[in-house]
Amino acid sequence: MIKRFRFGNPIETDTVINKCDISLETIDKFTVTNEEKLVFTYQMDPQDVVYGLGENINGINKRNFTYISRCMDGSRHTEDRNSLYAAHNFMLIKGKETFGVFFDVAGIISFDVGETDIDKLIVTSDDQDLDVYIIDGTSMQDIVTQFRAMIGRSYIPPKWAFGYHQSRWFYKTEDDFREIAKKYQEAKIPLDAIYMDIDYMDEYSSFTINRKNLPNFEGLVSEMKEQGIHLVPIIDAGIKVKPGYNIYEEGVKGNHFCKDANGNDFKCGVWPGYCHLVDVLNDEHRKWFGDQYKFLLDKGIDGIWNDMNEPSIFYTDERLNEAYEMVDRLRGSELDLQTYFGMRKKFSTLSSNPKDYQLFYHDINGKKIRHDKVHNLYGYNLSRAAGEAFERMSPDKRILFFSRSSMIGMHRYSGIWTGDNHAWWSHLKLSIHQMPNINMCGFLYTGSDIGGFGSDTNEELMTRWVEFGIFTPLMRNHSQSRRAQELYVFNHTETFKNLVELRYALIPYLYSEFVKAALNNDSYFKPLSFVYEDDARTYNIEDQLMVGESIMIAPVYEQNCRGRYVYLPEDMKMIKYRSLDDYEEVEMSKGDHYINVVLNELIFFIRKNHVVPMAKPALTTKDMDFDNLYLLSYVKDPIEYVLYDDDGYTTDMEREEHFHKITVNNNECHCTSKKVTLL
Ligand code: MIG
């Protein structure tokens, strides 16, 4: 049951597509005060658990910290960061009362989950105009499923998006890309995609190619595709101010850019230098921006990532001038410490400065609206521009697409990656925590930069991160580090080969569970408590996750750890994996276990009376046979598993022929449409 409460006269966010009527009652779960800001307060019991809030720092349970939905480019995801790149305003409270709550608002909103007062959840909206949805249900998953049904089906990528992907902000020339492909092939490590970062563009201008480094871009795309490898270029939000650059010229002529207070095209500094920002909150301008993606699709591209769409602003003239003036004023004088630190701060706060987001305006249905009022809609709509364009330009074939910035609503058009993490153990753990909460907010296609984006990784960290990455829908190794981290550069290449082979072998299961989750408004990653709601122990377990209906994972995420405690909420079968020819299967009983897991081993668990369909891996998904499947199983009673499988591209996913029934009974298995063998 969902109730919707209205405050003031909110701006439409297009997040909720199946809206219930506005309730005439007053909201009962929260006390509401309305002074300068709208404040919702909920009294929490000590044992209440708070899930949700999607991409944020800290644990799966969000208690005892404050999270602010203010989409923001910030490259150090430290323990004190209140905002990352996203605005995911859905949360689930489980305890004396159990309910979901979604704050549908375009502006800045903060969630103080017991930081100021350990017993209080205090939600403060800068904007007094918003809708609040309260969702009751029969279980936590039921609440999330109702929420998801209300916001519409999640984005589903093509099947090759479940392969292993290599990226690094480093590759430049055609030979660089060829070499990555070749080295992976020589190491016999499967690979489905190589990413192109901003260097493939001409002066960082979106929808251009640097022809000096990539004279035959189109040829390279098809040469790679013949090998089963997709090139995935980046698109940046800021459009370079540069006479003669077609996107700039057309944008100015068509009035597609955001305006400053005087009605001129707003100017800010990002990678290309001075940039304009497309007014993607306006339907016409958003469509115009979306149309530009044709440039890449026409060249054979079928995967793209969107970056810097918070929008990230490095500087504006306004802020720079303040800083210059300060320097001019201070030059030559002796600085007292106060002044010195003040000057440093002037410079260190140039980027992502909240004041800059007050300098420009959108035209929403003829109404001029200052950006800060609708800030969190920007990245969402920039990626929506692309998603809508793909539906127009490629109606029969799914395109791989994910975005850095996001707000709920964008989940219908795009996946997300979790941005600029570091090669820190704490960030491997963070990504484990982020996955289920991100899923609750509708984003199913997601993953973190494996190995860490910033700082140099090491072989041990990389190994453990790949072991976890095997289960994330987006499995991408990406970095900007000095040290190379392609998997073939490490000593124990064989271990990485074995691990990536497991990923490929699991694709039938991972893809099936992913698409079913999208079609049924279910989650792909779940906290254990979602499945074992009555088992109080599971609420304290944040380092194990359910992956689809059959698997529980227990990643190793600490330096020099060669084992870990695992809690089994029911009897399960452990798979201790070293390679596809060398793994152990051990039936284990409900309860606590200490399990040794040396560096070249990976453990995961199969729930009782469940199966995991697998296929023979190949160097790319294109070369795999998905009609001959092998079942890992832990089956004591007759069971049926519904396998989802299709051609990997179709946009017509609900067709009955994509659902294949597998039955297992007494060591025999059977499938109507595929050959299946029990392992
Ligand atoms: O300011 O395009 O998060 O993945 O490699 C940095 C360069 C801009 C940030 C993205 C990262 C990407 C990088 N970008």
XYZ file of C-alpha atoms and ligand atoms in Angstrom:
693
model
C 0.000 0.000 0.000
C 1.385 3.372 -1.044
C 0.315 6.764 0.210
C 1.385 10.017 -1.351
C 1.549 13.244 0.620
C 1.959 16.608 -1.030
C 3.692 19.684 0.315
C 3.409 22.939 -1.614
C 3.578 22.811 -5.378
C 6.485 20.600 -6.437
C 8.397 20.663 -9.710
C 7.809 17.456 -11.696
C 10.852 15.200 -11.528
C 9.510 12.414 -13.788
C 10.784 9.912 -11.258
C 7.465 8.286 -10.442
C 5.608 7.054 -13.473
C 2.792 5.166 -11.735
C 1.401 7.712 -9.344
C -1.290 7.134 -6.789
C -3.649 9.954 -5.836
C -2.527 12.510 -3.299
C -3.716 11.500 0.150
C -5.971 13.937 1.976
C -4.761 12.679 5.353
C -1.803 14.267 7.132
C 1.417 12.282 7.110
C 1.523 10.181 10.291
C 4.923 8.520 10.317
C 6.855 11.792 10.606
C 6.401 14.999 12.517
C 6.774 17.863 10.101
C 7.971 21.394 10.757
C 8.076 24.037 8.107
C 10.217 27.050 8.774
C 12.829 28.038 6.248
C 13.159 24.412 5.260
C 10.812 21.482 5.448
C 11.881 19.069 8.203
C 10.572 15.532 8.721
C 11.420 13.784 11.980
C 11.001 10.116 12.862
C 11.716 8.617 16.278
C 13.851 5.498 15.844
C 14.120 2.569 18.218
C 17.680 1.456 19.029
C 17.242 -1.710 16.993
C 15.642 -0.062 13.936
C 17.604 -0.631 10.748
C 17.674 1.898 7.920
C 18.431 0.697 4.398
C 18.462 2.490 1.056
C 19.869 5.892 0.027
C 21.638 4.127 -2.846
C 25.091 5.389 -3.715
C 26.539 6.727 -0.489
C 29.405 5.955 1.861
C 29.314 3.759 4.995
C 27.528 0.474 5.587
C 24.384 -1.115 4.210
C 22.588 0.046 7.355
C 22.766 3.826 7.072
C 22.377 4.710 10.752
C 24.544 7.237 12.593
C 25.621 9.471 9.746
C 24.204 12.237 7.546
C 23.786 11.796 3.799
C 23.043 14.753 1.552
C 21.546 14.282 -1.888
C 23.577 16.843 -3.791
C 25.051 15.261 -6.906
C 28.681 16.135 -6.755
C 32.030 15.404 -8.365
C 34.476 14.661 -5.580
C 37.292 12.231 -5.968
C 38.005 11.288 -2.357
C 35.261 9.093 -1.014
C 36.418 9.312 2.577
C 34.437 8.371 5.661
C 33.257 11.939 6.200
C 31.775 12.519 2.747
C 28.081 13.409 2.905
C 27.493 13.425 -0.846
C 28.677 11.393 -3.781
C 27.420 11.663 -7.370
C 23.837 10.638 -6.794
C 20.459 11.626 -5.370
C 18.778 8.397 -4.255
C 16.070 9.573 -1.873
C 14.486 6.230 -1.077
C 14.904 4.558 2.290
C 13.503 1.582 4.110
C 13.002 1.528 7.857
C 12.749 -1.864 9.521
C 11.958 -2.169 13.208
C 9.098 -1.230 15.463
C 7.415 -0.162 12.237
C 8.498 -1.267 8.802
C 7.956 1.028 5.833
C 9.568 2.569 2.807
C 9.730 6.297 2.222
C 10.576 8.212 -0.910
C 11.108 11.962 -1.084
C 10.330 13.090 -4.602
C 12.154 16.384 -4.908
C 14.552 17.929 -7.414
C 16.475 20.035 -4.926
C 18.974 19.369 -2.155
C 17.757 17.133 0.666
C 19.617 15.695 3.653
C 19.089 12.548 5.694
C 20.445 12.758 9.212
C 20.038 9.143 10.255
C 20.862 9.549 13.938
C 24.046 11.575 13.613
C 22.787 14.654 15.468
C 20.456 12.711 17.754
C 21.099 8.986 17.820
C 17.374 8.226 18.184
C 16.093 10.514 15.445
C 15.899 10.361 11.702
C 15.763 13.966 10.499
C 15.133 14.635 6.822
C 15.575 18.247 5.750
C 14.507 19.468 2.335
C 15.837 22.819 1.096
C 12.786 22.993 -1.095
C 9.405 23.242 0.614
C 7.637 21.818 -2.391
C 7.750 18.049 -2.638
C 5.852 14.758 -2.638
C 6.506 12.120 0.008
C 5.521 8.503 -0.597
C 5.073 6.119 2.318
C 5.033 2.443 1.387
C 3.745 -0.369 3.572
C 4.168 -4.012 2.659
C 4.316 -7.592 3.806
C 8.127 -7.832 3.761
C 11.117 -5.618 3.067
C 11.389 -6.944 -0.457
C 7.658 -6.415 -0.987
C 8.098 -2.734 -0.052
C 11.039 -2.324 -2.408
C 9.156 -4.117 -5.180
C 6.163 -1.802 -4.776
C 8.492 1.190 -4.912
C 10.176 -0.152 -8.022
C 6.834 -0.816 -9.721
C 5.978 2.824 -9.079
C 9.175 4.158 -10.708
C 9.211 1.863 -13.728
C 11.365 -0.889 -15.129
C 15.119 -0.707 -14.685
C 17.512 -0.386 -17.600
C 18.697 -3.689 -19.094
C 21.992 -3.743 -21.020
C 22.956 -6.194 -23.784
C 24.369 -9.557 -22.725
C 27.953 -8.672 -23.675
C 27.805 -6.042 -20.920
C 28.183 -9.014 -18.534
C 31.611 -9.799 -19.935
C 34.830 -8.468 -18.424
C 35.746 -4.885 -19.391
C 39.088 -3.090 -19.417
C 39.493 0.646 -19.030
C 42.211 3.125 -18.092
C 42.441 6.877 -18.519
C 45.614 6.420 -20.484
C 44.954 4.728 -23.850
C 45.324 7.056 -26.804
C 46.243 5.594 -30.157
C 44.754 2.859 -32.312
C 47.745 0.697 -31.429
C 47.139 1.216 -27.717
C 43.688 -0.359 -28.095
C 44.979 -3.147 -30.328
C 47.656 -3.967 -27.815
C 45.226 -4.296 -24.907
C 43.120 -6.735 -26.926
C 46.170 -8.707 -28.016
C 47.677 -8.977 -24.557
C 44.405 -10.230 -23.122
C 44.167 -12.793 -25.908
C 47.754 -13.924 -25.313
C 47.080 -14.306 -21.592
C 43.851 -16.147 -22.524
C 41.853 -13.877 -20.230
C 38.339 -13.256 -21.579
C 37.468 -9.665 -22.503
C 34.400 -8.072 -24.090
C 35.079 -4.351 -24.023
C 37.789 -1.713 -23.946
C 36.879 1.801 -22.871
C 37.872 5.054 -24.514
C 38.401 7.885 -22.040
C 38.489 11.609 -22.887
C 41.706 11.340 -24.897
C 39.887 9.840 -27.888
C 38.162 13.183 -28.403
C 39.523 16.233 -30.113
C 40.315 18.754 -27.338
C 37.918 16.949 -24.998
C 34.978 17.997 -27.161
C 32.074 15.561 -26.948
C 31.083 13.952 -30.263
C 34.453 14.515 -31.942
C 37.370 12.179 -32.668
C 41.049 12.938 -32.291
C 42.052 12.003 -35.840
C 45.758 12.405 -35.113
C 45.691 9.431 -32.750
C 42.744 7.638 -34.274
C 42.817 8.325 -38.023
C 40.656 5.298 -38.771
C 38.383 5.208 -35.746
C 35.613 3.479 -37.717
C 38.013 0.809 -38.965
C 39.261 0.182 -35.452
C 35.705 -0.227 -34.169
C 34.935 -2.916 -36.741
C 38.335 -4.590 -36.459
C 37.754 -4.943 -32.699
C 34.207 -6.087 -33.169
C 35.407 -8.913 -35.400
C 37.372 -10.092 -32.382
C 34.237 -9.776 -30.252
C 35.499 -6.680 -28.452
C 33.371 -3.547 -28.104
C 34.948 -0.090 -27.856
C 33.069 2.050 -25.348
C 33.717 5.806 -25.630
C 32.999 8.405 -22.927
C 30.815 11.504 -23.357
C 31.357 14.542 -21.131
C 28.629 16.988 -20.162
C 30.355 20.327 -20.780
C 30.346 21.516 -24.400
C 33.516 23.351 -25.386
C 33.122 27.005 -26.313
C 34.861 26.978 -29.667
C 33.736 28.722 -32.825
C 33.658 26.237 -35.679
C 32.849 23.238 -33.437
C 29.505 22.032 -34.771
C 27.926 21.113 -31.434
C 28.856 24.485 -29.999
C 27.611 26.384 -33.053
C 24.334 24.495 -33.245
C 23.815 24.766 -29.515
C 24.213 28.532 -29.561
C 21.996 28.916 -32.614
C 19.269 26.652 -31.213
C 19.432 28.273 -27.759
C 20.115 24.834 -26.269
C 22.416 26.003 -23.448
C 21.637 27.099 -19.910
C 21.573 30.871 -19.472
C 23.177 33.118 -16.884
C 21.230 35.830 -15.037
C 21.640 38.190 -17.995
C 20.309 35.699 -20.515
C 23.712 34.857 -22.026
C 24.911 31.292 -22.443
C 26.344 30.315 -19.050
C 30.075 29.660 -19.116
C 32.119 27.453 -16.796
C 35.459 25.668 -16.903
C 35.730 21.885 -17.244
C 38.145 19.595 -19.140
C 37.854 21.317 -22.521
C 38.339 24.793 -20.970
C 35.349 27.135 -21.159
C 32.137 25.181 -21.627
C 28.412 25.649 -21.970
C 25.920 23.277 -20.380
C 23.010 21.943 -22.390
C 19.638 22.668 -20.783
C 18.617 19.017 -20.653
C 15.732 19.772 -18.269
C 13.916 21.152 -21.289
C 12.370 18.482 -23.554
C 13.449 20.102 -26.801
C 17.037 20.748 -25.726
C 17.291 17.281 -24.211
C 16.201 15.744 -27.488
C 18.750 17.826 -29.359
C 21.522 16.587 -27.080
C 20.327 12.990 -27.426
C 20.411 13.268 -31.206
C 24.147 13.931 -31.051
C 24.799 10.333 -29.963
C 24.037 9.323 -33.552
C 27.587 10.451 -34.322
C 28.916 7.492 -32.327
C 26.244 4.914 -33.206
C 26.866 5.605 -36.917
C 30.479 4.611 -36.363
C 29.483 1.187 -35.072
C 29.615 2.077 -31.369
C 27.116 0.185 -29.183
C 28.285 1.127 -25.682
C 28.818 4.573 -24.118
C 29.465 6.058 -20.657
C 28.441 9.550 -19.532
C 30.760 11.475 -17.233
C 30.927 14.860 -15.467
C 27.149 15.236 -15.516
C 26.560 16.354 -11.894
C 27.337 18.757 -13.659
C 30.941 18.991 -12.591
C 32.263 22.574 -12.673
C 35.997 23.099 -12.118
C 35.715 26.906 -12.038
C 33.763 29.944 -13.170
C 35.113 33.422 -13.933
C 33.160 34.696 -10.935
C 34.957 32.391 -8.535
C 38.340 32.746 -10.260
C 38.128 36.530 -10.119
C 37.459 36.422 -6.402
C 40.559 34.293 -5.992
C 42.715 36.502 -8.251
C 41.559 39.622 -6.427
C 42.542 38.073 -3.159
C 45.990 37.207 -4.444
C 46.453 40.710 -5.882
C 45.433 42.200 -2.575
C 47.764 40.001 -0.564
C 50.788 39.895 -2.834
C 53.874 41.291 -1.149
C 52.415 41.466 2.336
C 53.262 39.173 5.214
C 50.369 36.750 5.736
C 49.054 35.888 9.144
C 47.970 32.278 9.349
C 44.282 33.064 9.190
C 44.771 34.905 5.916
C 47.075 32.247 4.534
C 44.594 29.444 5.171
C 41.798 31.667 3.883
C 43.677 32.083 0.618
C 44.294 28.368 0.318
C 40.616 27.726 0.869
C 39.670 30.197 -1.852
C 41.508 27.993 -4.312
C 40.597 24.594 -2.922
C 36.869 25.450 -3.094
C 36.910 26.614 -6.716
C 35.565 23.271 -7.995
C 32.021 22.048 -7.340
C 31.318 25.324 -5.532
C 27.647 25.566 -4.467
C 27.642 29.281 -5.397
C 28.333 28.415 -9.015
C 25.159 26.364 -9.169
C 23.205 29.549 -8.440
C 24.575 31.286 -11.500
C 22.550 29.637 -14.249
C 18.995 28.926 -15.254
C 16.837 26.337 -16.953
C 13.799 26.824 -19.116
C 11.282 24.265 -17.859
C 8.042 24.523 -19.817
C 8.597 28.220 -20.379
C 9.438 28.866 -16.722
C 12.874 30.189 -15.816
C 14.214 28.129 -12.898
C 17.519 28.671 -11.138
C 19.728 25.609 -11.314
C 20.267 25.011 -7.589
C 16.505 24.445 -7.181
C 16.660 21.487 -9.576
C 20.320 20.525 -9.291
C 19.787 16.798 -8.843
C 17.809 16.538 -12.067
C 20.770 17.468 -14.227
C 22.854 14.295 -14.495
C 19.652 12.279 -14.606
C 18.370 14.171 -17.627
C 21.687 14.281 -19.404
C 21.764 10.498 -19.350
C 18.049 10.311 -20.055
C 18.776 12.306 -23.216
C 20.968 9.438 -24.361
C 18.577 6.703 -23.206
C 15.650 8.292 -25.033
C 17.802 8.764 -28.112
C 18.806 5.090 -28.111
C 15.130 4.132 -28.004
C 14.605 6.282 -31.110
C 17.772 5.349 -32.980
C 18.163 1.739 -31.969
C 14.676 0.456 -31.153
C 15.538 -3.211 -31.700
C 18.953 -3.431 -30.139
C 20.008 -2.630 -26.590
C 22.963 -0.268 -26.131
C 25.335 -0.529 -23.159
C 25.056 2.721 -21.272
C 25.933 3.983 -17.831
C 26.359 7.302 -16.133
C 28.301 8.786 -13.242
C 25.696 11.158 -11.845
C 22.200 9.863 -11.207
C 18.859 10.362 -9.576
C 16.101 7.800 -9.269
C 14.129 7.960 -12.517
C 17.311 7.720 -14.552
C 17.372 4.024 -13.663
C 14.938 3.457 -16.565
C 17.512 4.675 -19.080
C 20.915 3.866 -17.694
C 23.195 2.033 -15.317
C 25.691 3.761 -13.021
C 29.233 3.206 -11.887
C 30.301 4.424 -8.484
C 32.860 6.987 -9.679
C 36.366 7.811 -8.573
C 37.171 5.358 -5.812
C 40.724 4.565 -4.743
C 42.889 1.479 -4.624
C 42.035 1.189 -0.938
C 40.781 -1.904 0.875
C 38.120 0.275 2.473
C 36.782 1.016 -1.001
C 36.485 -2.635 -1.909
C 34.393 -2.988 1.244
C 32.458 0.178 0.390
C 31.498 -1.212 -2.986
C 30.141 -4.364 -1.309
C 27.968 -2.120 0.879
C 26.819 0.090 -1.960
C 25.499 -2.628 -4.267
C 22.286 -3.692 -2.458
C 21.293 -0.118 -1.589
C 21.860 1.012 -5.177
C 19.671 -1.883 -6.348
C 16.861 -0.862 -3.958
C 16.842 2.518 -5.686
C 16.269 0.933 -9.091
C 19.777 0.880 -10.509
C 20.583 -2.733 -11.313
C 23.407 -2.392 -13.810
C 26.208 -1.162 -11.600
C 29.724 -1.784 -10.351
C 32.778 0.008 -8.997
C 36.119 0.662 -10.670
C 37.796 -2.680 -10.009
C 41.286 -2.344 -8.537
C 40.577 1.291 -7.649
C 40.518 4.380 -9.863
C 42.906 6.599 -7.892
C 46.197 5.548 -6.206
C 48.223 2.558 -7.274
C 46.761 -0.878 -6.797
C 48.654 -4.046 -5.915
C 48.223 -7.644 -6.943
C 46.576 -8.801 -3.724
C 43.984 -6.025 -3.684
C 43.319 -6.535 -7.375
C 42.799 -10.268 -6.870
C 40.261 -9.776 -4.082
C 38.507 -7.027 -6.015
C 38.187 -9.199 -9.118
C 36.808 -11.985 -6.901
C 34.014 -9.641 -5.805
C 33.650 -8.095 -9.280
C 32.766 -11.520 -10.689
C 29.320 -10.933 -9.196
C 28.735 -7.268 -10.078
C 26.744 -6.734 -13.294
C 29.315 -4.188 -14.492
C 32.736 -5.817 -14.149
C 35.129 -3.101 -15.227
C 38.762 -2.577 -14.347
C 39.300 1.199 -14.559
C 41.955 3.538 -13.242
C 43.924 6.715 -13.698
C 46.893 5.330 -11.821
C 50.537 5.580 -12.688
C 50.850 1.827 -12.312
C 49.227 -0.254 -15.005
C 46.541 -2.624 -13.728
C 45.442 -4.622 -16.744
C 45.170 -8.172 -15.450
C 48.017 -9.502 -17.587
C 50.591 -7.219 -15.923
C 50.563 -9.113 -12.635
C 52.721 -12.075 -11.620
C 49.954 -14.621 -11.177
C 48.162 -14.051 -14.458
C 46.853 -17.599 -14.253
C 44.800 -16.713 -11.157
C 43.157 -13.814 -12.986
C 42.481 -16.044 -15.977
C 40.771 -18.571 -13.718
C 38.720 -15.885 -12.014
C 37.549 -14.181 -15.189
C 36.731 -17.606 -16.622
C 34.449 -18.197 -13.657
C 32.717 -14.908 -14.389
C 32.108 -16.026 -17.970
C 30.976 -19.471 -16.882
C 28.439 -17.832 -14.568
C 26.968 -15.498 -17.199
C 23.883 -17.686 -17.842
C 23.007 -17.390 -14.143
C 24.032 -13.751 -13.666
C 22.223 -12.597 -16.798
C 19.137 -14.635 -15.969
C 18.945 -13.287 -12.424
C 19.617 -9.745 -13.613
C 16.919 -9.664 -16.291
C 14.378 -11.386 -14.057
C 15.107 -8.824 -11.315
C 14.518 -6.010 -13.812
C 11.303 -7.523 -15.176
C 9.897 -8.380 -11.725
C 10.983 -5.192 -9.914
C 13.181 -7.374 -7.774
C 16.770 -6.796 -6.645
C 19.813 -8.609 -7.951
C 21.905 -7.923 -4.835
C 20.177 -8.189 -1.468
C 21.257 -7.885 2.139
C 20.889 -11.287 3.855
C 18.084 -9.878 6.022
C 15.876 -9.467 2.935
C 15.811 -13.219 2.442
C 16.015 -14.300 6.093
C 13.888 -11.548 7.578
C 13.152 -13.442 10.798
C 16.785 -14.265 11.529
C 17.990 -11.400 13.750
C 21.646 -12.301 13.100
C 21.398 -11.358 9.445
C 20.799 -7.678 10.284
C 24.348 -7.426 11.564
C 25.922 -8.990 8.512
C 27.125 -6.448 6.012
C 29.964 -8.362 4.375
C 27.929 -11.116 2.753
C 25.319 -10.586 0.038
C 22.658 -12.565 -1.762
C 23.207 -12.567 -5.537
C 20.039 -13.628 -7.308
C 17.945 -16.457 -5.913
C 20.617 -19.175 -5.593
C 23.919 -17.631 -4.497
C 25.297 -16.060 -1.340
C 28.732 -14.445 -1.519
C 31.202 -13.804 1.289
C 34.062 -11.793 -0.220
C 37.482 -11.415 1.378
C 38.094 -7.660 1.570
C 40.943 -7.202 4.051
C 44.646 -6.982 3.487
C 46.620 -10.167 4.195
C 43.494 -12.090 5.101
C 43.657 -15.729 4.147
C 40.333 -16.722 5.616
C 37.195 -15.305 7.145
C 34.131 -16.026 9.251
C 30.962 -16.728 7.322
C 27.463 -16.964 8.743
C 25.111 -19.380 6.998
C 21.465 -18.487 7.620
C 20.492 -21.980 6.388
C 22.269 -25.115 5.180
C 24.243 -24.317 2.059
C 26.802 -25.838 -0.251
C 30.120 -24.006 -0.386
C 32.029 -23.834 -3.627
C 35.699 -23.221 -3.030
C 36.941 -22.272 -6.443
C 40.457 -22.254 -7.852
C 39.687 -22.976 -11.478
C 36.939 -24.612 -13.498
C 38.852 -27.906 -13.258
C 39.721 -27.521 -9.626
C 37.068 -26.628 -7.104
C 35.619 -28.181 -3.969
C 31.955 -28.604 -3.109
C 31.228 -28.821 0.606
C 27.809 -29.145 2.215
C 27.700 -26.992 5.327
C 25.160 -26.539 8.056
C 23.440 -23.373 9.222
C 25.576 -21.332 11.634
C 29.037 -19.815 11.943
C 32.074 -21.149 10.145
C 35.664 -20.066 9.735
C 36.834 -20.765 6.214
C 40.352 -20.589 4.850
C 40.521 -18.707 1.577
C 44.035 -18.314 0.209
C 44.689 -15.705 -2.435
C 43.981 -17.806 -5.491
C 40.739 -19.123 -4.023
C 37.236 -17.738 -4.107
C 34.307 -18.982 -2.058
C 30.605 -18.679 -2.714
C 27.565 -20.571 -1.497
C 24.565 -22.229 -3.106
C 21.296 -22.180 -1.199
C 19.568 -25.460 -0.498
C 17.318 -26.664 -3.314
C 18.809 -24.206 -5.755
C 20.859 -24.445 -8.933
C 23.345 -22.243 -10.739
C 23.356 -22.670 -14.527
C 26.735 -22.188 -16.138
C 28.244 -22.306 -19.618
C 31.707 -23.054 -21.001
C 33.671 -19.805 -21.033
C 35.306 -18.415 -24.160
C 37.533 -15.419 -24.837
C 34.429 -13.288 -25.517
C 30.711 -13.765 -24.823
C 30.146 -13.809 -28.586
C 31.977 -17.130 -28.779
C 30.080 -18.816 -25.979
C 27.476 -21.516 -26.382
C 24.487 -20.630 -24.232
C 22.470 -23.657 -25.339
C 24.691 -26.177 -23.580
C 24.498 -25.563 -19.899
C 25.966 -27.166 -16.789
C 24.332 -26.975 -13.398
C 26.034 -26.416 -10.100
C 23.449 -27.602 -7.643
C 22.504 -28.284 -4.071
C 19.224 -30.100 -4.540
C 17.566 -32.401 -2.038
C 13.965 -32.154 -3.238
C 12.550 -31.774 -6.749
C 12.932 -28.167 -7.924
C 12.334 -25.932 -10.898
C 14.527 -23.011 -11.979
C 13.357 -20.454 -14.525
C 16.276 -19.474 -16.715
C 15.985 -16.242 -18.642
C 17.944 -16.211 -21.890
C 17.655 -14.384 -25.196
C 19.840 -13.335 -28.144
C 21.521 -10.759 -25.934
C 20.267 -7.713 -27.837
C 16.493 -7.843 -28.195
C 14.465 -5.072 -26.614
C 11.461 -7.373 -26.526
C 12.385 -9.138 -23.333
C 9.043 -10.302 -21.999
C 8.499 -12.867 -24.741
C 7.653 -16.288 -23.365
C 10.317 -18.077 -25.368
C 12.999 -16.337 -23.290
C 11.958 -18.210 -20.159
C 13.381 -21.731 -20.024
C 12.203 -24.123 -17.346
C 14.868 -26.316 -15.804
C 13.789 -29.121 -13.481
C 16.024 -31.180 -11.212
C 14.874 -34.337 -9.506
C 16.891 -37.253 -8.086
C 20.151 -36.428 -9.839
C 18.389 -35.915 -13.127
C 17.864 -32.613 -14.832
C 15.779 -31.549 -17.721
C 15.139 -28.426 -19.781
C 12.592 -27.943 -22.541
C 14.761 -25.805 -24.805
C 18.400 -26.247 -23.836
C 20.763 -29.077 -23.147
C 21.528 -29.182 -19.427
C 23.963 -31.397 -17.541
C 24.399 -31.703 -13.800
C 27.964 -31.102 -12.638
O 37.893 14.765 -13.868
O 37.604 11.274 -18.029
O 34.988 9.456 -12.994
O 36.204 7.559 -14.650
O 38.432 8.399 -16.131
C 38.107 13.423 -14.193
C 38.553 11.171 -17.014
C 37.196 13.019 -15.304
C 36.188 11.215 -14.075
C 35.622 9.830 -14.188
C 36.725 8.865 -14.535
C 37.371 9.275 -15.833
C 37.919 10.711 -15.707
N 36.837 11.632 -15.318
